[in-house]
Amino acid sequence: MDQSFIYTGNPARILFGAGKRAELGAEIRRLGCSRALLLSTPFQKSDVEAIAAGLGDLAAGVFANAAMHTPVEVTEKAMAAYAAAGADCVVAFGGGSTIGLGKAIAYRNDAPQIVIATTYAGSEVTPILGQTENGVKTTVRGPSILPETVIYDPDLTHALPVAMSVTSGLNAIAHAAEGLYAQDRNPIASMMAIEGIRALKAALPDIVPNPGDAVARSNALYGSWLCGSVLGMVGMALHHKICHTLGGTFDLPHAETHAVMLPHTVAYTETAVPELLLPVAGIFGTSTAASGLFDFSAALGAPTSLKALGLGADDLDRAAELTTTNSYWNPRPIEKQAIRDLLQRAWSGSRPE
Ligand code: NAD
């Protein structure tokens, strides 16, 4: 085997399994802490309050105002709540928005973090924080950002609405697909990527008709852990860049945008590195990874066009401009007209070959 790579693992303690939420108190103590500030969005406030009640004295308070894109003004309020409560660690209960808030606190005061992940976005296993100030989203990396402990309890994902389960699962698959052709790819990340896609491919079609399918929920969460780990381990390329731009500039929803764009960005890159995406085509049983991903999304009822997400046809020129202004690495070089064509196909929702 003629390989050359650098592998750096992200140290995190992972507890996986139905009922594992019961370990939260022991995990807080294991970190040497005794006063946790619990975080959630307003939507999951009652759930996180119930968890806090179960923790007794280990819960110092609840801050249930996490918001999309981690606005700095929300983080500042959470920092004040952390200080007022005399907290010594944070527990983020939820998806990428809540986890982002926990990371933003830890980035500022190095608080130990425990995450109870309830979507498939994967942020809980990355040392990456995206935060927004005055409408501008910036990304930072650092060891204090990576949560120390992650609890994956599939029981807590049964209530994730079907549409969100699907798009969040496709968001996870996007991390893995880009990981396979990452410039700094390595064999461990690639194994995790393939296994993660395989698990989500098996699970999502069973979740759509039966969101309470315990086996499928467990498989999907397992897949999301693997895909998120890939995101944390290797660099992303065209797909994540385009989604970041569409989300940031045109305010398109995060997971849905990933779902729509993935077959098209993969089609763009697949022509340059078909051998690296062969495992994905194999998982879907199609001649190309791109067509397999498109058919899979469509069969799950995911949105398949940018038009359906509310992007105007007259925004496409600007989107192409913005995604090609700063150069960045992709296995197939970024060419403005080809990206404009890609966006047109994604806008109308045409199936890649
Ligand atoms: P989200 O965290 O915004 O959650 C969406 C909504 O679903 C929220 O109201 C939430 O409370 C609710 N919800 C979450 N889990 C639920 C459950 N099990 N049952 C019922 N409702 C539930 O969505 P997301 O897609 O997880 O996260 C998106 C954000 O995360 C974006 O801002 C994105 O940029 C960020 N993100 C960051 C990274 C990273 O590594 N830094 C990785 C992935 C995503």
Coordinates of C-alpha atoms and ligand atoms in Angstrom, one line a residue:
M1 CA 0.0 0.0 0.0
D2 CA 1.6 3.3 -1.1
Q3 CA 0.1 5.9 1.2
S4 CA 1.3 9.0 2.9
F5 CA -0.8 10.8 5.5
I6 CA -0.9 12.6 8.8
Y7 CA -3.5 11.5 11.3
T8 CA -4.6 13.5 14.4
G9 CA -7.5 12.2 16.4
N10 CA -9.8 14.5 18.4
P11 CA -9.8 13.4 22.0
A12 CA -13.3 13.1 23.3
R13 CA -15.1 10.6 25.5
I14 CA -18.2 9.2 23.8
L15 CA -21.0 7.4 25.6
F16 CA -23.4 5.8 23.2
G17 CA -26.6 3.9 23.8
A18 CA -30.3 4.0 24.7
G19 CA -30.6 5.3 28.3
K20 CA -27.1 6.8 28.5
R21 CA -28.6 10.2 29.5
A22 CA -28.8 8.7 33.0
E23 CA -25.0 8.9 33.1
L24 CA -25.0 12.7 32.9
G25 CA -24.5 13.3 36.7
A26 CA -21.6 10.9 36.9
E27 CA -20.0 12.5 33.8
I28 CA -20.2 15.9 35.3
R29 CA -18.4 14.6 38.4
R30 CA -15.9 12.7 36.3
L31 CA -14.8 16.1 34.8
G32 CA -14.2 17.3 38.4
C33 CA -17.2 19.6 38.2
S34 CA -20.2 20.1 40.4
R35 CA -22.2 23.0 39.0
A36 CA -23.4 22.7 35.4
L37 CA -25.1 25.4 33.4
L38 CA -27.5 23.6 31.1
L39 CA -28.1 25.0 27.6
S40 CA -30.9 24.6 25.0
T41 CA -32.9 26.5 22.4
P42 CA -36.3 27.9 23.6
F43 CA -37.9 24.9 21.7
Q44 CA -36.2 22.3 23.9
K45 CA -36.5 24.3 27.2
S46 CA -38.9 22.0 29.0
D47 CA -36.7 19.0 28.1
V48 CA -33.6 20.6 29.5
E49 CA -35.4 21.8 32.6
A50 CA -36.5 18.2 33.3
I51 CA -32.9 17.1 32.9
A52 CA -31.8 19.9 35.3
A53 CA -34.4 18.8 37.8
G54 CA -33.0 15.2 37.7
L55 CA -29.5 16.5 38.3
G56 CA -30.4 18.1 41.6
D57 CA -27.5 20.2 43.1
L58 CA -25.3 19.4 40.1
A59 CA -27.4 21.8 38.0
A60 CA -26.5 25.4 38.6
G61 CA -29.0 26.8 36.2
V62 CA -30.6 26.7 32.7
F63 CA -30.0 29.0 29.8
A64 CA -32.5 28.2 27.1
N65 CA -31.9 31.0 24.6
A66 CA -29.4 29.3 22.1
A67 CA -30.0 30.5 18.6
M68 CA -29.0 29.7 15.0
H69 CA -25.5 30.8 13.9
T70 CA -24.3 31.4 17.5
P71 CA -24.8 35.2 17.7
V72 CA -22.2 36.9 20.0
E73 CA -24.9 38.9 21.9
V74 CA -26.5 35.6 23.0
T75 CA -23.1 34.2 24.0
E76 CA -22.5 37.3 26.1
K77 CA -25.9 36.8 27.9
A78 CA -25.0 33.1 28.5
M79 CA -21.6 34.1 29.9
A80 CA -23.4 36.4 32.4
A81 CA -25.7 33.5 33.3
Y82 CA -22.7 31.2 33.8
A83 CA -21.0 33.7 36.1
A84 CA -24.2 34.5 38.0
A85 CA -24.9 30.8 38.6
G86 CA -21.4 30.1 39.8
A87 CA -21.2 27.4 37.1
D88 CA -18.0 25.3 36.5
C89 CA -19.0 23.5 33.3
V90 CA -21.7 23.5 30.6
V91 CA -24.1 20.8 29.3
A92 CA -25.4 21.5 25.8
F93 CA -28.6 19.6 25.1
G94 CA -29.6 19.8 21.4
G95 CA -28.3 20.3 17.9
G96 CA -25.7 22.5 16.3
S97 CA -27.1 25.7 17.6
T98 CA -27.0 24.8 21.2
I99 CA -23.7 23.0 20.9
G100 CA -22.4 26.2 19.2
L101 CA -23.3 28.2 22.3
G102 CA -21.6 25.7 24.6
K103 CA -18.5 25.9 22.4
A104 CA -18.6 29.7 22.4
I105 CA -18.6 29.8 26.2
A106 CA -15.7 27.3 26.4
Y107 CA -13.8 29.3 23.8
R108 CA -14.0 32.3 26.1
N109 CA -13.5 30.7 29.6
D110 CA -12.3 27.1 28.9
A111 CA -15.3 25.6 30.6
P112 CA -15.5 21.8 30.4
Q113 CA -18.3 20.8 28.0
I114 CA -20.7 17.8 28.0
V115 CA -22.9 17.5 25.0
I116 CA -26.1 15.5 24.7
A117 CA -26.6 15.5 20.9
T118 CA -30.1 15.4 19.6
T119 CA -29.6 16.0 15.8
Y120 CA -27.3 14.5 13.3
A121 CA -25.3 17.7 12.5
G122 CA -22.1 16.5 14.1
S123 CA -20.8 19.7 15.7
E124 CA -20.3 17.9 19.1
V125 CA -17.2 16.1 17.8
T126 CA -15.5 19.0 16.1
P127 CA -13.0 21.6 17.4
I128 CA -14.8 24.2 15.2
L129 CA -16.9 27.1 16.2
G130 CA -18.9 29.3 13.8
Q131 CA -20.2 32.5 15.4
T132 CA -22.0 35.6 14.1
E133 CA -21.3 39.2 15.0
N134 CA -23.1 42.1 13.2
G135 CA -24.4 39.7 10.6
V136 CA -20.9 38.3 9.7
K137 CA -20.2 34.7 10.4
T138 CA -16.6 33.7 11.3
T139 CA -15.1 30.3 12.1
V140 CA -12.5 29.6 14.7
R141 CA -10.8 26.3 15.7
G142 CA -9.1 25.4 18.9
P143 CA -8.7 22.7 21.5
S144 CA -10.9 24.4 24.1
I145 CA -13.8 24.3 21.5
L146 CA -13.9 20.5 21.3
P147 CA -16.4 19.1 23.9
E148 CA -14.8 16.8 26.4
T149 CA -17.7 14.4 26.7
V150 CA -20.5 13.5 24.3
I151 CA -23.6 11.5 25.3
Y152 CA -25.5 9.9 22.4
D153 CA -28.8 8.6 23.6
P154 CA -30.9 7.5 20.6
D155 CA -34.1 7.7 22.7
L156 CA -33.7 11.5 22.7
T157 CA -33.9 11.6 18.9
H158 CA -37.3 10.0 18.5
A159 CA -38.9 13.4 18.7
L160 CA -36.7 14.9 16.0
P161 CA -39.3 15.6 13.3
V162 CA -39.0 13.4 10.2
A163 CA -38.2 16.2 7.8
M164 CA -35.4 17.4 10.0
S165 CA -34.2 13.9 10.6
V166 CA -33.8 13.5 6.9
T167 CA -32.1 16.8 6.1
S168 CA -29.9 16.5 9.3
G169 CA -28.9 13.0 8.2
L170 CA -28.0 14.3 4.7
N171 CA -26.0 17.1 6.4
A172 CA -24.0 14.4 8.1
I173 CA -23.5 12.4 4.9
A174 CA -22.1 15.6 3.4
H175 CA -19.3 15.7 6.0
A176 CA -18.4 12.2 5.1
A177 CA -18.6 12.6 1.3
E178 CA -16.3 15.6 1.4
G179 CA -14.0 13.8 3.9
L180 CA -13.4 11.1 1.3
Y181 CA -11.7 13.5 -1.1
A182 CA -10.3 15.9 1.5
Q183 CA -6.8 17.2 0.8
D184 CA -5.7 15.9 4.2
R185 CA -7.7 12.7 4.0
N186 CA -6.4 9.7 6.0
P187 CA -7.4 6.1 6.1
I188 CA -9.1 6.3 9.6
A189 CA -11.3 9.3 8.5
S190 CA -12.2 7.5 5.3
M191 CA -13.2 4.3 7.1
M192 CA -15.4 6.4 9.4
A193 CA -16.9 8.2 6.4
I194 CA -17.8 5.1 4.6
E195 CA -19.2 3.4 7.7
G196 CA -21.1 6.6 8.6
I197 CA -22.8 6.9 5.2
R198 CA -23.6 3.2 5.3
A199 CA -25.3 3.5 8.7
L200 CA -27.3 6.6 7.6
K201 CA -28.3 5.0 4.3
A202 CA -29.7 2.0 6.2
A203 CA -31.4 4.1 8.9
L204 CA -33.1 7.1 7.3
P205 CA -35.6 5.1 5.0
D206 CA -36.8 3.4 8.2
I207 CA -37.2 6.6 10.2
V208 CA -39.4 8.3 7.6
P209 CA -42.4 5.9 8.0
N210 CA -41.6 5.2 11.7
P211 CA -39.8 7.9 13.6
G212 CA -39.9 5.8 16.7
D213 CA -38.0 2.9 15.2
A214 CA -35.4 2.4 17.9
V215 CA -32.9 0.4 15.8
A216 CA -33.0 3.0 13.0
R217 CA -32.6 5.9 15.4
S218 CA -29.6 4.2 17.0
N219 CA -28.1 3.5 13.6
A220 CA -28.6 7.1 12.4
L221 CA -27.1 8.6 15.5
Y222 CA -24.1 6.2 15.2
G223 CA -23.7 7.3 11.6
S224 CA -23.9 10.9 12.5
W225 CA -21.2 10.5 15.2
L226 CA -18.9 9.0 12.5
C227 CA -19.7 11.6 9.9
G228 CA -19.2 14.4 12.4
S229 CA -15.9 13.0 13.5
V230 CA -14.8 13.2 9.8
L231 CA -15.8 16.8 9.7
G232 CA -13.7 17.4 12.8
M233 CA -10.7 15.6 11.5
V234 CA -10.1 16.7 7.9
G235 CA -10.7 19.8 5.8
M236 CA -13.9 20.4 3.8
A237 CA -14.1 21.7 0.2
L238 CA -16.5 23.0 -2.4
H239 CA -19.7 21.6 -0.8
H240 CA -19.3 23.2 2.6
K241 CA -18.0 26.4 1.1
I242 CA -21.1 26.8 -1.1
C243 CA -23.5 25.9 1.7
H244 CA -21.7 28.4 4.0
T245 CA -22.2 31.1 1.4
L246 CA -25.8 30.3 0.7
G247 CA -26.7 30.1 4.4
G248 CA -24.7 33.2 5.3
T249 CA -25.6 35.5 2.5
F250 CA -29.1 34.4 1.5
D251 CA -30.2 33.1 4.9
L252 CA -31.1 29.7 3.6
P253 CA -31.7 27.0 6.2
H254 CA -28.6 25.0 7.2
A255 CA -29.5 21.3 6.9
E256 CA -31.9 21.7 3.9
T257 CA -29.2 23.6 2.0
H258 CA -26.8 20.8 2.5
A259 CA -29.4 18.3 1.4
V260 CA -30.1 20.1 -1.9
M261 CA -26.5 20.9 -2.7
L262 CA -24.8 17.6 -2.0
P263 CA -25.6 15.7 -5.2
H264 CA -24.6 18.7 -7.3
T265 CA -21.3 19.5 -5.5
V266 CA -20.4 15.8 -5.5
A267 CA -21.2 15.6 -9.3
Y268 CA -18.9 18.6 -9.9
T269 CA -16.0 16.9 -8.0
E270 CA -16.7 13.3 -8.9
T271 CA -15.5 13.9 -12.5
A272 CA -12.0 14.7 -11.1
V273 CA -11.7 11.9 -8.5
P274 CA -14.2 9.2 -9.3
E275 CA -12.1 6.5 -7.6
L276 CA -12.4 8.4 -4.2
L277 CA -16.2 8.5 -4.4
L278 CA -16.6 4.9 -5.6
P279 CA -17.4 3.6 -2.1
V280 CA -20.4 6.0 -2.0
A281 CA -21.7 4.9 -5.4
G282 CA -21.2 1.3 -4.1
I283 CA -23.3 2.0 -1.0
F284 CA -26.2 3.4 -3.1
G285 CA -25.8 0.9 -5.9
T286 CA -25.5 3.5 -8.6
S287 CA -23.1 4.2 -11.3
T288 CA -22.1 7.5 -9.7
A289 CA -22.1 8.8 -6.1
A290 CA -23.9 12.0 -7.2
S291 CA -26.9 10.2 -8.8
G292 CA -27.1 7.8 -5.8
L293 CA -27.2 10.7 -3.4
F294 CA -29.9 12.5 -5.5
D295 CA -32.1 9.5 -5.7
F296 CA -31.7 8.8 -2.0
S297 CA -32.7 12.3 -1.0
A298 CA -35.6 12.4 -3.4
A299 CA -37.0 9.1 -2.1
L300 CA -36.8 10.4 1.5
G301 CA -38.8 13.4 0.5
A302 CA -36.0 15.9 1.1
P303 CA -36.1 19.2 -0.7
T304 CA -34.2 18.8 -4.0
S305 CA -34.0 22.4 -5.4
L306 CA -32.8 25.8 -4.2
K307 CA -35.9 27.2 -5.7
A308 CA -38.0 25.2 -3.2
L309 CA -35.9 26.8 -0.4
G310 CA -36.9 30.2 -1.6
L311 CA -33.7 31.3 -3.5
G312 CA -34.5 33.6 -6.4
A313 CA -33.2 32.8 -9.9
D314 CA -31.7 36.3 -9.9
D315 CA -29.6 35.5 -6.9
L316 CA -27.6 32.8 -8.7
D317 CA -25.1 35.2 -10.4
R318 CA -24.3 36.7 -7.0
A319 CA -24.0 33.2 -5.4
A320 CA -21.6 32.1 -8.1
E321 CA -19.6 35.3 -7.6
L322 CA -19.4 34.9 -3.9
T323 CA -18.4 31.3 -3.9
T324 CA -15.6 31.9 -6.4
T325 CA -14.1 35.1 -5.1
N326 CA -11.7 33.6 -2.7
S327 CA -9.8 30.7 -4.0
Y328 CA -9.8 27.5 -2.0
W329 CA -8.8 23.9 -2.6
N330 CA -11.0 21.4 -4.2
P331 CA -10.0 18.2 -6.1
R332 CA -11.6 19.8 -9.2
P333 CA -10.5 23.4 -9.4
I334 CA -13.2 26.0 -8.9
E335 CA -14.2 27.6 -12.2
K336 CA -16.7 30.4 -12.1
Q337 CA -18.8 29.4 -15.1
A338 CA -18.9 25.8 -14.1
I339 CA -20.0 26.8 -10.6
R340 CA -22.7 29.0 -12.1
D341 CA -23.9 26.0 -14.1
L342 CA -23.9 23.8 -11.0
L343 CA -26.0 26.4 -9.1
Q344 CA -28.4 26.6 -11.9
R345 CA -28.9 22.8 -11.8
A346 CA -29.3 22.8 -8.0
W347 CA -31.8 25.7 -8.3
S348 CA -34.0 23.8 -10.7
G349 CA -33.4 20.4 -9.0
S350 CA -32.2 18.5 -12.0
R351 CA -30.8 15.0 -11.4
P352 CA -27.1 14.7 -11.9
E353 CA -26.0 11.8 -14.1
Ligands
NAD1 P1 -30.4 23.3 15.4 O1 -29.5 23.0 16.5 O2 -30.5 24.7 14.9 O3 -31.8 22.7 15.7 C1 -33.0 23.0 15.0 C2 -34.2 23.0 15.9 O4 -34.5 21.6 16.2 C3 -34.0 23.7 17.2 O5 -35.2 24.4 17.6 C4 -33.8 22.6 18.2 O6 -34.1 22.9 19.5 C5 -34.7 21.5 17.6 N1 -34.3 20.1 18.0 C6 -33.0 19.6 18.0 N2 -33.0 18.3 18.4 C7 -34.3 18.0 18.5 C8 -35.0 16.8 18.9 N3 -34.3 15.6 19.1 N4 -36.3 16.8 18.9 C9 -37.0 17.9 18.6 N5 -36.5 19.1 18.3 C10 -35.1 19.1 18.3 O7 -30.0 22.4 14.1 P2 -28.7 21.6 13.6 O8 -28.9 21.3 12.2 O9 -28.4 20.5 14.6 O10 -27.6 22.7 13.8 C11 -27.4 23.7 12.8 C12 -26.3 24.7 13.3 O11 -25.2 24.0 13.7 C13 -25.8 25.6 12.2 O12 -25.7 26.9 12.7 C14 -24.5 25.1 11.7 O13 -23.6 26.0 11.2 C15 -24.0 24.5 13.0 N6 -23.0 23.4 12.8 C16 -21.8 23.5 13.3 C17 -20.9 22.5 13.1 C18 -19.5 22.7 13.7 O14 -18.7 21.8 13.6 N7 -19.1 23.8 14.2 C19 -21.2 21.3 12.5 C20 -22.5 21.1 12.1 C21 -23.5 22.2 12.2

